Amino acid sequence: MSFLSETIPAADHPTRIDLVGLSREELSQTLAELDLPDYRTKQIWHWIYYRGAKSFDEMTTLAKPLRRDLAERFSISRAGIATAQISNDGTRKWLLDFSDGKQAETVFIPESDRGALCISSQVGCTLSCSFCHTGTQPMVRNLTAGEIVGQMMTARDEIGEWPAAQENRLLSNIVMMGMGEPLYNYDNVVKALRIITDEDGMGFSKRRITLSTAGVAPRIADVGRDLGVRLAISLHAVTDDIRDILVPLNKRYPIKELLDSCRAYPGSRNSRRITFEYIMLKGVNDTPADARELVRLIKGIPAKINLIPFNAWPGVEFECSSDGTIAAFAEIINRAGYTSPVRQPRGRDIMAACGQLKSASEQVRKSRRIAQGKNKKEQE
Ligand code: SAH
């Protein structure tokens, strides 16, 4: 019988415990019911996160009866892929279907010799940043640790990069810059990143992981203590008046408090620079005076400024600053001694660029609803 050779989604078998997303300790506690010696936990961990095994049948270092026992009780599930798109610039976007039918997007942005996976932390978002399309969609729920790690596993499946720790991997960096605010799903994000950085599994270096936050100031010290990954701050404005409008979270944690917590970020003492993301919005935050104020504000913080050309979406009132304005802004920051790369928009044609996520799937659902409504009427 070949039932062992298939990946059986946990959703179809609610009695099976899904092993993806369990911490090392939880995995060994979970396997304890089978009375396995400790080294088995390490072996199974290795199969799941280093080799990318989708079924117990692939775990050839385990005896067949054990594999069968494991398959009866546990699963190694992956989210379903609702849609997979490839941009004409090579960017890939997957809309993932979780076991409760909720969806989130993951984006892979390849470059010639490396690439970043942009991972979501929530379905939807609570922050309602006025320039962000994801923010116009309601918050649905936090992703579980397994769903966060699972995005990485699906990406490796799709681009064919198992085992995880070989040299010259195209998937070389992770940015927690997908849908949602990672610091509002703190515990699951920490748990997932610990799995991803575990040396017996994916072994991803912390230096290759960047966590982006809209500015949950009191959590920033925790990130330094618990994770020590690179930090990115979605700053976007230099006065509280403007930032209150762009990133309403600013009313809670204003610029000064946010920057104070950045100054105290342990990473910055270890010469790891904090990235400040700054979206270029025509006539809103893009004058030379804004650039000079930005330089003044971040004084003393080892930093890099990432200028992000605004990605438009249907119905939005903001416009992107002109190339000349962006270049002049960058020049002022550069002269003050900071690097200020302008982020190349990637995957705009498949709505995979910054701030565009989830939009398409919402639209599909909306059009499906409209179509269903029509059918209903026609039937009546
Ligand atoms: N909530 C976190 C993680 C999301 S990161 C955060 O805010 O940092 C996504 C990045 O894309 C953020 O810097 C966000 O401000 C930026 N962004 C959102 N909408 C955008 C748009 N329409 N154009 C360009 N960048 C956008």
XYZ file of N, CA and C and ligand atoms in Angstrom, residues 131-132 177-178 180-182 212-214 234 236 277 279 308-311 313 354-355, ligand 1:
89
model
N -1.428 54.315 3.111
C -0.874 54.110 1.768
C -0.779 52.633 1.416
N -1.167 51.752 2.343
C -0.933 50.313 2.165
C -2.229 49.589 1.833
N 8.267 40.940 5.857
C 7.685 42.162 5.305
C 6.434 41.878 4.492
N 5.838 40.727 4.743
C 4.617 40.409 4.020
C 3.418 41.019 4.737
N 0.697 41.876 7.397
C 0.588 41.842 8.855
C 1.726 42.544 9.571
N 1.548 42.697 10.872
C 2.562 43.323 11.715
C 3.191 42.220 12.574
N 4.441 41.848 12.271
C 5.045 40.709 12.984
C 5.099 40.894 14.502
N 10.605 43.534 9.826
C 10.160 44.914 9.631
C 8.955 45.197 10.510
N 8.991 46.333 11.189
C 7.841 46.701 12.012
C 7.401 48.123 11.698
N 6.104 48.356 11.823
C 5.569 49.707 11.653
C 5.882 50.549 12.884
N 9.494 50.861 9.552
C 8.744 51.596 8.530
C 8.509 53.012 9.043
N 8.804 56.350 7.342
C 7.940 57.011 6.356
C 7.650 58.491 6.563
N 12.860 52.302 6.604
C 12.150 52.305 5.328
C 11.397 53.628 5.221
N 8.881 55.579 2.540
C 8.110 55.516 1.305
C 8.046 56.919 0.698
N 11.593 53.798 -0.589
C 10.663 52.910 -1.303
C 9.737 53.724 -2.193
N 9.905 53.600 -3.508
C 8.940 54.271 -4.378
C 7.538 53.713 -4.084
N 6.590 54.599 -3.929
C 5.231 54.182 -3.594
C 4.640 53.316 -4.710
N 4.071 52.202 -4.335
C 3.369 51.341 -5.299
C 1.881 51.648 -5.231
N -2.202 51.537 -5.953
C -3.239 50.511 -6.053
C -4.557 51.211 -6.335
N 5.654 45.785 -2.511
C 5.372 46.234 -1.138
C 4.008 46.909 -1.067
N 3.226 46.501 -0.106
C 1.953 47.170 0.135
C 0.838 46.729 -0.786
N 3.802 45.764 9.309
C 5.207 45.695 9.035
C 5.532 44.649 7.984
C 5.052 44.996 6.581
S 6.439 45.454 5.686
C 5.718 47.061 8.657
O 4.903 47.960 8.481
O 6.926 47.267 8.611
C 5.813 46.114 4.245
C 6.569 47.380 3.852
O 5.985 47.919 2.651
C 6.427 48.457 4.910
O 7.585 49.233 5.003
C 5.280 49.261 4.337
O 5.210 50.505 4.909
C 5.605 49.260 2.862
N 4.451 49.582 2.023
C 3.146 49.422 2.316
N 2.368 49.854 1.305
C 3.206 50.273 0.343
C 3.000 50.800 -0.957
N 1.768 50.976 -1.457
N 4.077 51.128 -1.693
C 5.344 50.906 -1.208
N 5.590 50.414 0.011
C 4.544 50.092 0.791
